[in-house]
Coordinates of C-alpha atoms and ligand atoms in Angstrom, one line a residue:
M98 CA 78.7 108.5 102.3
S99 CA 80.3 108.9 105.7
D100 CA 77.7 107.0 107.7
G101 CA 78.9 104.6 110.3
P102 CA 81.9 104.6 112.6
D103 CA 85.6 104.6 111.5
H104 CA 86.1 101.4 113.3
T105 CA 83.7 98.8 114.7
P106 CA 85.4 97.4 117.8
W107 CA 85.2 93.7 118.9
P108 CA 82.8 93.0 121.8
A109 CA 84.5 93.5 125.1
E110 CA 84.4 89.9 126.2
L111 CA 86.0 88.7 122.9
A112 CA 88.6 91.4 123.1
A113 CA 89.4 90.3 126.6
R114 CA 89.7 86.7 125.4
Y115 CA 92.1 87.6 122.5
R116 CA 94.3 89.6 125.0
A117 CA 94.3 86.8 127.5
A118 CA 95.2 84.2 124.8
G119 CA 98.2 86.4 123.9
H120 CA 96.9 87.2 120.4
W121 CA 96.7 90.9 121.1
R122 CA 99.9 92.0 122.8
G123 CA 99.5 95.7 123.0
Q124 CA 102.4 96.3 120.7
T125 CA 102.4 98.9 117.9
F126 CA 104.2 98.5 114.5
G127 CA 106.5 101.4 115.5
A128 CA 107.5 99.6 118.7
L129 CA 108.0 96.4 116.8
L130 CA 110.5 98.1 114.4
T131 CA 112.3 99.5 117.4
S132 CA 112.8 96.0 118.9
L133 CA 113.7 94.6 115.5
A134 CA 116.4 97.2 115.1
E135 CA 117.8 96.2 118.5
A136 CA 117.7 92.5 117.7
H137 CA 119.0 92.5 114.1
A138 CA 120.9 95.8 113.9
E139 CA 123.2 95.4 111.0
R140 CA 121.4 92.5 109.3
T141 CA 119.9 93.4 105.9
A142 CA 116.3 94.3 106.2
V143 CA 115.4 95.6 102.7
V144 CA 116.8 95.2 99.2
G145 CA 115.3 97.0 96.3
E146 CA 115.5 99.4 93.4
S147 CA 114.5 103.0 94.4
P148 CA 114.2 105.9 92.0
A149 CA 117.5 107.1 93.6
G150 CA 119.2 103.8 92.7
P151 CA 119.8 100.4 94.3
A152 CA 119.2 100.2 98.0
R153 CA 120.3 97.8 100.7
W154 CA 119.3 98.9 104.2
S155 CA 120.0 97.3 107.5
Y156 CA 117.4 97.0 110.2
R157 CA 119.1 99.9 112.0
S158 CA 119.0 102.0 108.9
L159 CA 115.3 101.2 108.2
D160 CA 114.5 102.2 111.8
E161 CA 116.4 105.5 111.6
R162 CA 114.8 106.3 108.3
A163 CA 111.3 105.7 109.7
H164 CA 112.1 107.9 112.8
R165 CA 113.4 110.8 110.7
L166 CA 110.6 110.5 108.2
A167 CA 108.0 110.4 111.0
A168 CA 109.5 113.7 112.3
G169 CA 109.5 115.2 108.8
L170 CA 105.8 114.3 108.3
Y171 CA 105.1 115.8 111.7
G172 CA 106.8 118.9 110.6
L173 CA 104.6 119.1 107.5
G174 CA 101.6 119.1 109.8
L175 CA 100.5 115.4 109.8
R176 CA 99.1 114.2 113.1
S177 CA 97.8 111.1 114.7
G178 CA 94.6 109.9 113.1
D179 CA 95.2 111.8 109.8
R180 CA 94.6 109.7 106.7
V181 CA 97.2 109.5 103.9
V182 CA 96.5 107.9 100.6
L183 CA 99.6 105.9 99.7
Q184 CA 100.4 104.9 96.2
L185 CA 103.8 103.4 96.0
P186 CA 105.1 100.6 93.8
N187 CA 107.6 98.0 95.0
V188 CA 110.3 100.4 96.1
P189 CA 112.3 100.1 99.3
E190 CA 111.0 103.5 100.5
F191 CA 107.6 101.8 101.0
L192 CA 108.8 100.4 104.3
P193 CA 110.2 103.5 106.0
V194 CA 107.1 105.4 104.8
V195 CA 104.6 103.0 106.3
F196 CA 106.5 102.6 109.6
A197 CA 106.8 106.4 109.8
L198 CA 103.1 106.8 109.4
F199 CA 102.5 104.0 111.9
R200 CA 104.8 105.8 114.4
L201 CA 102.9 109.1 113.8
G202 CA 99.6 107.3 114.2
A203 CA 98.6 108.5 110.8
W204 CA 96.7 106.0 108.7
P205 CA 98.0 104.9 105.3
V206 CA 95.2 104.1 102.8
F207 CA 96.8 101.4 100.7
A208 CA 96.1 102.2 97.1
L209 CA 97.6 100.0 94.4
P210 CA 99.8 101.4 91.6
A211 CA 97.1 100.4 89.1
H212 CA 94.5 102.7 90.6
R213 CA 93.7 105.9 88.7
D214 CA 91.6 109.1 89.2
S215 CA 88.3 107.6 90.0
E216 CA 89.7 105.2 92.7
L217 CA 92.2 107.6 94.3
C218 CA 89.6 110.4 94.5
H219 CA 87.2 108.1 96.1
F220 CA 89.8 106.9 98.7
A221 CA 90.8 110.5 99.4
S222 CA 87.3 111.9 99.7
H223 CA 85.8 109.0 101.6
S224 CA 88.7 108.9 104.1
E225 CA 89.0 112.8 104.1
A226 CA 92.7 112.3 103.6
K227 CA 95.1 115.1 104.3
A228 CA 97.8 113.9 102.0
V229 CA 98.6 111.8 99.0
L230 CA 102.0 110.1 99.0
T231 CA 103.1 108.7 95.7
V232 CA 105.9 108.1 93.2
G233 CA 106.9 110.5 90.5
T234 CA 106.7 108.3 87.4
H235 CA 106.3 104.5 87.4
E236 CA 106.0 102.3 84.4
R237 CA 105.8 105.4 82.2
Y238 CA 102.7 106.7 84.1
D239 CA 102.9 110.1 85.8
H240 CA 101.7 109.4 89.3
A241 CA 102.7 112.8 90.6
A242 CA 100.3 114.4 88.1
L243 CA 97.6 112.0 89.2
A244 CA 98.1 112.9 92.8
G245 CA 98.0 116.6 91.8
R246 CA 94.5 116.1 90.2
V247 CA 93.3 114.3 93.4
A248 CA 94.5 117.3 95.5
E249 CA 92.6 119.7 93.2
R250 CA 89.4 117.7 93.4
V251 CA 89.4 116.6 97.0
A252 CA 89.2 119.5 99.4
S253 CA 90.7 117.7 102.4
V254 CA 94.0 116.9 100.6
R255 CA 96.5 119.6 101.6
H256 CA 99.8 117.9 100.7
V257 CA 101.1 115.9 97.8
I258 CA 104.3 114.1 98.7
V259 CA 106.4 112.6 95.9
L260 CA 109.1 110.0 95.9
G261 CA 111.7 110.6 93.1
P262 CA 111.8 113.3 90.4
S263 CA 108.5 115.1 89.5
D264 CA 107.7 118.4 88.0
G265 CA 104.4 118.7 89.9
A266 CA 104.2 122.3 91.2
G267 CA 103.4 122.4 94.9
A268 CA 104.4 118.8 95.6
V269 CA 106.8 118.1 98.5
A270 CA 109.7 115.8 97.8
L271 CA 109.8 112.8 100.1
D272 CA 113.6 113.3 100.4
E273 CA 113.0 116.7 102.0
L274 CA 110.9 115.2 104.8
D275 CA 114.1 114.1 106.6
A276 CA 114.2 115.6 110.1
P277 CA 115.9 114.9 113.4
P278 CA 113.9 112.2 115.2
R279 CA 111.4 113.5 117.8
E280 CA 109.4 112.0 120.6
L281 CA 106.0 111.1 119.4
P282 CA 103.1 109.8 121.5
E283 CA 102.7 106.1 121.1
P284 CA 99.5 105.2 119.2
D285 CA 96.9 103.0 120.8
P286 CA 97.7 99.4 119.9
E287 CA 94.0 98.6 119.8
G288 CA 93.3 101.6 117.5
V289 CA 93.4 101.7 113.7
A290 CA 96.8 101.4 112.1
F291 CA 95.8 101.7 108.4
L292 CA 93.0 101.3 105.9
Q293 CA 93.2 98.4 103.5
L294 CA 91.1 98.1 100.4
S295 CA 88.4 95.6 99.9
G296 CA 88.2 93.6 96.7
G297 CA 84.7 95.0 96.6
T298 CA 81.3 93.9 95.5
T299 CA 79.6 97.3 95.5
G300 CA 79.7 100.5 93.5
L301 CA 82.6 102.0 95.4
P302 CA 85.5 100.1 97.0
K303 CA 85.2 99.8 100.8
L304 CA 88.0 100.7 103.2
I305 CA 89.0 98.2 105.9
P306 CA 90.3 99.5 109.2
R307 CA 92.9 97.2 110.7
T308 CA 94.4 97.7 114.2
H309 CA 98.0 97.3 115.3
D310 CA 97.0 94.5 117.6
D311 CA 94.9 92.5 115.2
Y312 CA 97.2 92.8 112.2
L313 CA 100.4 92.1 114.2
Y314 CA 98.8 88.9 115.4
S315 CA 98.2 87.7 111.8
V316 CA 101.7 88.8 110.8
R317 CA 103.4 87.0 113.7
E318 CA 101.5 83.8 113.2
S319 CA 102.0 83.9 109.4
A320 CA 105.7 84.2 109.9
R321 CA 105.6 81.2 112.2
I322 CA 103.4 79.1 109.9
C323 CA 105.8 79.9 106.9
A324 CA 108.8 79.1 109.1
L325 CA 110.5 82.4 108.5
S326 CA 113.8 83.0 110.3
P327 CA 116.7 85.4 110.1
E328 CA 118.1 83.1 107.4
S329 CA 115.0 83.6 105.2
V330 CA 114.8 85.9 102.2
Y331 CA 111.3 87.0 101.2
L332 CA 110.7 88.3 97.8
A333 CA 107.7 90.7 97.4
T334 CA 106.6 89.9 93.8
L335 CA 103.0 91.3 93.8
P336 CA 102.2 94.9 94.6
V337 CA 103.4 95.3 98.2
A338 CA 100.4 97.4 99.4
H339 CA 98.1 94.4 98.9
N340 CA 97.3 92.4 102.0
Y341 CA 98.9 89.2 100.7
P342 CA 102.5 90.4 100.0
L343 CA 102.1 92.8 102.9
S344 CA 101.3 90.4 105.6
S345 CA 100.8 86.8 104.5
P346 CA 103.6 86.5 105.7
G347 CA 104.7 89.3 103.3
V348 CA 107.2 92.0 104.0
L349 CA 105.9 92.6 107.5
G350 CA 106.1 88.9 108.4
A351 CA 109.6 88.7 107.0
L352 CA 110.7 91.7 109.0
H353 CA 109.0 90.3 112.1
A354 CA 111.2 87.2 111.8
G355 CA 114.4 89.2 111.1
S356 CA 114.5 88.0 107.5
T357 CA 115.6 90.0 104.5
V358 CA 112.9 91.6 102.3
V359 CA 113.6 91.9 98.6
L360 CA 111.2 94.0 96.5
A361 CA 110.7 92.9 92.9
P362 CA 110.0 95.9 90.7
R363 CA 108.2 93.7 88.2
P364 CA 106.8 90.2 88.5
D365 CA 108.0 88.8 85.1
A366 CA 110.1 85.6 85.2
D367 CA 113.3 87.3 83.9
T368 CA 113.3 89.9 86.6
V369 CA 112.3 87.6 89.4
F370 CA 114.5 84.6 88.5
E371 CA 117.5 87.0 88.4
L372 CA 116.6 88.3 91.9
I373 CA 116.1 84.8 93.2
E374 CA 119.5 83.8 92.0
R375 CA 121.3 87.0 93.1
E376 CA 119.7 87.4 96.6
R377 CA 119.2 83.7 97.3
V378 CA 115.5 84.1 97.8
T379 CA 113.8 81.4 99.9
I380 CA 110.1 82.3 99.7
T381 CA 107.8 84.4 97.6
G382 CA 104.0 84.6 96.9
V383 CA 102.2 84.8 93.6
V384 CA 98.8 84.5 92.0
P385 CA 98.0 81.4 89.9
P386 CA 98.5 82.9 86.4
L387 CA 101.9 84.1 87.4
A388 CA 102.8 80.7 88.9
A389 CA 101.8 79.2 85.5
V390 CA 104.1 81.6 83.7
W391 CA 107.0 80.9 86.0
V392 CA 106.5 77.1 85.7
Q393 CA 106.9 77.4 81.9
A394 CA 109.8 79.8 82.1
A395 CA 111.6 77.6 84.6
E396 CA 112.0 74.9 81.9
H397 CA 114.4 77.1 79.9
T398 CA 116.0 79.3 82.6
R399 CA 119.7 79.2 83.2
R400 CA 119.2 81.0 86.5
D401 CA 119.9 79.1 89.7
L402 CA 116.6 78.8 91.6
S403 CA 117.9 76.3 94.1
S404 CA 117.5 78.7 97.1
L405 CA 113.7 78.8 96.7
R406 CA 112.0 76.7 99.3
V407 CA 108.4 77.8 99.2
L408 CA 106.2 79.2 96.5
Q409 CA 103.0 80.5 97.9
V410 CA 100.0 80.6 95.5
G411 CA 96.9 82.5 96.4
G412 CA 94.5 85.4 95.7
A413 CA 92.6 83.1 93.3
K414 CA 92.0 79.4 93.1
C415 CA 95.0 77.3 92.2
G416 CA 93.8 74.4 90.1
R417 CA 95.0 70.9 90.9
E418 CA 96.9 70.6 87.6
L419 CA 98.9 73.8 88.2
A420 CA 99.4 72.8 91.8
E421 CA 101.0 69.5 90.8
R422 CA 103.4 71.2 88.3
I423 CA 104.9 73.7 90.7
G424 CA 107.1 71.5 92.9
P425 CA 108.7 69.6 90.0
A426 CA 109.2 72.7 87.9
L427 CA 110.6 75.1 90.5
G428 CA 112.2 72.6 92.9
C429 CA 110.3 74.0 95.9
S430 CA 107.2 73.3 98.0
L431 CA 103.8 74.8 97.2
Q432 CA 101.9 76.6 99.9
Q433 CA 98.3 77.6 99.1
V434 CA 97.0 80.8 100.6
F435 CA 93.4 81.8 100.8
G436 CA 93.0 85.1 102.4
M437 CA 91.1 88.4 102.4
A438 CA 92.0 91.9 103.3
E439 CA 89.1 91.9 105.7
G440 CA 91.0 89.4 107.9
L441 CA 90.9 85.6 107.7
V442 CA 93.9 83.9 106.1
N443 CA 94.2 80.2 105.5
Y444 CA 97.4 78.4 104.7
T445 CA 98.3 74.9 103.8
R446 CA 101.1 74.0 106.3
L447 CA 104.6 73.2 105.1
D448 CA 104.3 69.6 106.6
D449 CA 100.8 68.9 105.3
P450 CA 100.4 65.8 103.2
D451 CA 100.3 66.2 99.4
E452 CA 96.6 65.6 99.3
V453 CA 96.0 68.7 101.4
V454 CA 98.6 70.9 99.7
L455 CA 97.5 70.1 96.2
G456 CA 93.7 69.9 96.8
T457 CA 92.8 72.5 99.4
Q458 CA 93.3 76.1 100.2
G459 CA 94.5 75.4 103.7
R460 CA 93.1 76.0 107.1
P461 CA 92.9 79.2 109.2
I462 CA 95.8 80.8 111.0
S463 CA 94.2 80.7 114.4
L464 CA 92.2 78.2 116.5
D465 CA 90.1 81.3 117.4
D466 CA 89.1 81.9 113.8
E467 CA 85.5 80.9 113.8
I468 CA 84.3 79.3 110.6
R469 CA 80.7 78.7 109.5
V470 CA 79.7 77.1 106.2
V471 CA 76.1 78.0 105.6
D472 CA 73.2 77.9 103.3
P473 CA 73.3 81.3 101.6
C474 CA 69.5 81.8 101.9
S475 CA 68.9 80.7 105.4
D476 CA 72.3 81.1 107.1
A477 CA 71.8 77.6 108.5
E478 CA 74.9 75.5 108.7
V479 CA 75.2 72.9 105.9
A480 CA 76.0 69.3 106.7
P481 CA 79.8 68.5 107.1
G482 CA 81.5 68.2 103.7
E483 CA 78.7 70.1 101.8
V484 CA 79.2 73.3 99.9
G485 CA 78.0 76.5 101.5
A486 CA 78.8 80.2 102.0
L487 CA 81.8 81.0 104.2
L488 CA 81.2 83.2 107.2
T489 CA 84.0 84.0 109.7
R490 CA 84.9 86.0 112.7
G491 CA 88.0 86.0 114.8
P492 CA 90.9 87.9 116.4
Y493 CA 92.0 89.6 113.1
T494 CA 88.8 89.8 111.0
I495 CA 87.1 93.2 111.0
R496 CA 83.7 93.7 112.5
G497 CA 82.8 96.5 110.1
Y498 CA 84.1 98.6 107.2
Y499 CA 85.2 102.1 107.6
R500 CA 82.2 104.6 107.6
A501 CA 79.9 102.1 105.8
G502 CA 77.0 101.6 108.2
E503 CA 74.5 100.6 105.6
H504 CA 76.8 98.1 103.9
N505 CA 77.9 96.7 107.2
A506 CA 74.4 95.7 108.0
V507 CA 74.5 93.3 105.0
A508 CA 78.2 92.4 104.9
F509 CA 78.1 91.1 108.6
T510 CA 75.7 88.9 110.4
P511 CA 74.0 90.3 113.5
D512 CA 76.5 88.3 115.6
G513 CA 79.5 89.8 113.8
F514 CA 80.4 87.1 111.3
Y515 CA 81.9 88.6 108.0
R516 CA 80.1 87.3 104.9
T517 CA 83.1 86.4 102.7
G518 CA 80.9 85.7 99.7
D519 CA 83.0 82.6 99.0
L520 CA 81.5 79.2 98.4
V521 CA 83.5 76.6 100.2
R522 CA 83.6 73.0 101.3
R523 CA 85.3 71.9 104.5
T524 CA 87.0 68.6 104.6
A525 CA 86.8 66.3 107.6
G526 CA 90.3 67.4 108.6
G527 CA 89.1 71.0 108.7
H528 CA 90.7 72.2 105.5
I529 CA 88.9 74.6 103.2
E530 CA 88.3 74.1 99.5
V531 CA 87.1 77.2 97.6
V532 CA 84.6 76.1 95.0
G533 CA 83.0 79.3 93.9
R534 CA 81.4 82.5 95.1
I535 CA 78.1 84.2 95.6
K536 CA 79.5 87.8 95.6
E537 CA 79.2 89.9 92.5
Q538 CA 82.9 90.1 91.8
I539 CA 85.2 89.0 89.1
N540 CA 88.5 87.4 90.2
R541 CA 90.7 88.3 87.3
G542 CA 93.8 86.3 88.2
G543 CA 93.8 87.6 91.8
E544 CA 92.8 91.1 90.8
K545 CA 89.2 91.8 92.1
V546 CA 86.7 93.6 90.0
A547 CA 83.4 94.6 91.6
A548 CA 80.6 94.1 89.0
E549 CA 78.6 97.1 90.2
E550 CA 81.5 99.5 90.1
V551 CA 82.1 98.7 86.4
E552 CA 78.3 98.7 85.7
N553 CA 78.1 102.3 87.1
H554 CA 80.9 103.4 84.8
L555 CA 79.2 101.9 81.8
M556 CA 75.8 103.4 82.7
A557 CA 77.4 106.9 82.8
H558 CA 77.6 106.6 79.0
P559 CA 74.7 108.4 77.4
G560 CA 74.1 105.5 75.0
V561 CA 73.8 102.9 77.7
L562 CA 70.4 102.1 79.3
D563 CA 71.6 99.2 81.4
A564 CA 74.7 97.1 82.1
A565 CA 75.5 93.8 83.7
V566 CA 79.1 92.6 84.3
V567 CA 79.8 89.0 84.9
A568 CA 82.8 86.7 84.9
M569 CA 83.7 84.6 81.9
P570 CA 86.1 81.6 82.1
D571 CA 89.6 82.3 80.9
E572 CA 92.4 79.8 80.4
Q573 CA 95.1 82.3 81.5
L574 CA 93.6 84.4 84.2
G575 CA 90.9 81.9 85.4
E576 CA 88.3 84.6 84.8
R577 CA 87.9 87.8 82.8
S578 CA 85.1 90.3 82.8
C579 CA 82.3 90.4 80.3
A580 CA 79.9 93.4 80.2
Y581 CA 76.5 93.0 78.7
V582 CA 75.0 96.3 77.7
V583 CA 71.5 97.3 76.7
P584 CA 71.6 100.5 74.6
V585 CA 69.3 103.4 74.9
A586 CA 66.6 103.3 72.2
D587 CA 66.6 106.2 69.7
A588 CA 70.3 106.9 70.2
P589 CA 73.3 105.7 68.3
T590 CA 74.4 102.4 69.7
P591 CA 77.9 102.5 71.2
T592 CA 80.4 100.0 70.0
A593 CA 82.3 97.6 72.2
P594 CA 85.7 99.4 71.7
E595 CA 84.0 102.8 72.3
L596 CA 82.6 101.6 75.7
R597 CA 85.9 100.1 76.8
R598 CA 87.7 103.3 76.0
F599 CA 84.9 105.2 77.8
V600 CA 85.4 103.2 81.0
R601 CA 89.2 103.6 80.7
E602 CA 89.0 107.3 80.2
R603 CA 86.9 107.7 83.4
G604 CA 90.1 106.9 85.2
V605 CA 89.9 103.4 86.5
A606 CA 92.6 100.7 87.0
A607 CA 93.2 98.9 83.7
F608 CA 92.2 95.6 85.1
K609 CA 88.6 96.9 85.6
V610 CA 88.1 97.8 82.0
P611 CA 85.7 95.0 80.7
D612 CA 87.6 92.4 78.7
R613 CA 84.6 91.9 76.5
V614 CA 81.6 94.0 75.9
L615 CA 78.4 92.6 74.3
V616 CA 75.6 94.8 73.3
V617 CA 72.2 93.0 73.6
D618 CA 68.5 93.9 73.1
A619 CA 67.5 92.9 76.6
F620 CA 68.7 90.9 79.6
P621 CA 67.3 87.6 80.7
V622 CA 65.4 88.0 83.9
T623 CA 64.6 85.8 86.9
G624 CA 61.2 84.8 88.1
V625 CA 61.0 88.0 90.2
G626 CA 62.2 90.2 87.3
K627 CA 65.8 90.7 88.3
I628 CA 68.6 90.5 85.8
S629 CA 69.6 86.8 85.7
K630 CA 73.4 87.0 86.0
R631 CA 73.4 83.3 86.2
E632 CA 72.0 83.0 82.7
L633 CA 74.5 85.7 81.4
R634 CA 77.4 83.8 82.9
A635 CA 76.1 80.5 81.4
A636 CA 75.7 82.2 78.0
I637 CA 79.2 83.6 77.9
A638 CA 80.7 80.4 79.2
A639 CA 78.9 78.6 76.3
Q640 CA 80.0 81.3 73.9
E641 CA 76.4 81.7 72.9
F642 CA 76.9 85.3 71.8
S643 CA 79.3 86.7 69.3
D644 CA 81.3 89.9 69.7
Q645 CA 79.0 91.5 67.1
P646 CA 76.4 93.8 68.5
T647 CA 72.9 92.4 68.0
K648 CA 71.5 95.8 67.5
G649 CA 72.3 99.0 65.6
Ligands
LIG968 C1 93.4 88.2 98.9 O1 92.7 89.2 99.4 P1 91.6 90.1 98.6 O2 91.0 90.9 99.7 O3 92.2 90.8 97.4 O4 90.5 89.1 98.1 C2 89.9 88.2 98.9 C3 89.1 87.2 98.0 C4 88.5 86.0 98.8 O5 87.3 86.3 99.5 C5 88.4 85.0 97.7 O6 87.2 85.3 97.0 C6 89.5 85.2 96.8 O7 89.9 86.6 97.1 N1 90.7 84.4 97.1 C7 90.8 83.1 96.7 C8 92.0 82.6 97.2 N2 92.6 83.6 97.8 C9 91.8 84.7 97.8 N3 89.9 82.3 96.1 C10 90.3 81.0 95.8 N4 91.5 80.5 96.3 C11 92.4 81.3 96.9 N5 93.6 80.7 97.3 O8 93.2 87.8 97.8 C12 94.4 87.6 99.8 C13 94.7 88.2 101.0 C14 95.7 87.7 101.8 C15 96.3 86.5 101.4 C16 96.1 85.9 100.2 C17 95.1 86.5 99.4

């Protein structure tokens, strides 16, 4: 599974254009932090709750921590180009850790706290990671033990580094990696800075190589579009390793602008409203189901939310009805964000008219973001205003996944456009409305579930002959996952709860466990004999099937 290059570069003439336009400036994230520490020295950079207690670090302190940690990681044996699977929740240490790795030129692989054995082992083995850096215990789950199992199973992993208390034998405490700063060679700004995770449509999640130059461009422009300044306070509500709270404008955009970053340990309204009041938060970003919960909670809250200027909503489609309630309920502006870890990010602008803010998912960051809306069968552009599949390429959209040659051949057009799998309509004003998708993915309130990945887990069960996972509409999350299963003849038919438990016990993120499992005799097929997921989706949407197995 390690076919294909680590990083597919942009063609030379486009790279030259992006440099000439000033998009790519030859700056690394390490160099950025150095200049931020000079410009904002004693200003508060990061506020959060670490296992060691509450933290409030200045830009200078963040910079020093990152320098010392980079030296400590170097001392442990990590070098430029090494991969490090990172699984940290929203703790302040996330920032010195990523900047230390950036300075070292080691590539963080951004796992989410929800990921479990199957995902982490895949990230570690596919990237041949040398280390796993994690937290001891988080939300009553023992992440240090999880990292220990990954190290046992994946030969390349030599170090487990743990933040906070852990009883894992052989693990290194992050606190111990504190060494006098040392000169380190500056990484190549056009080289890979880290590996992001793709939402995925295939059996195993793909890794996304992002460079210092391309990512910094999107971070800088996002901070500008969101009007961040040293007076802004950005609250990271969603898991910070995800591309949206990381860079749209996210914690990196906030630091870029000299703002203060506050990390929310949990996204519930009680926790977040208290933080908004206490830290005078001005902007945060959420997924639609969370926005809906906050809108309701705001009715009864006694917290002062008056500092909040902008609530970003993205990751999944924000329906018009919800969009209209956000401003009045929370006393702030709505900004819609439609982005993807592969690159392209669209924002409604803060001065866009209501019609655009409420009814579209915005427009691209850059004039150099090339957008094509095409017929999914022929790749021919559709007429203006018609629905089609969205293809894109540009100065911060990848040209290929990490070591995935075969998949790259289908995920990108021959001329380098990324096939987003989203169905969109473009308005006359150039704004994008997301209307659906052609990719086999369930968008569970912003959390992406690749149908094939879950199908493979189900088919590992001895009683399962075939499985097909589709989205079903859900009032709360927008969508949930429904697994149709055909059992093996002549074997005991597994029950729905048994199959859900089976998938969970294979060690996957809880959000990937099918919300509903329906055992059926056979799948409907298309004219050419393929499983008709369209019919399965229609059936579940119409509630044609009951939860009762039809067999056995
Ligand atoms: C963000 O990134 P990913 O990589 O988790 O997921 C990307 C996919 C998009 O292709 C689209 O299918 C869906 O998520 N999506 C939306 C959306 N925002 C993302 N669908 C409808 N409306 C939206 N506003 O989800 C992401 C990355 C950066 C910024 C924001 C979101």
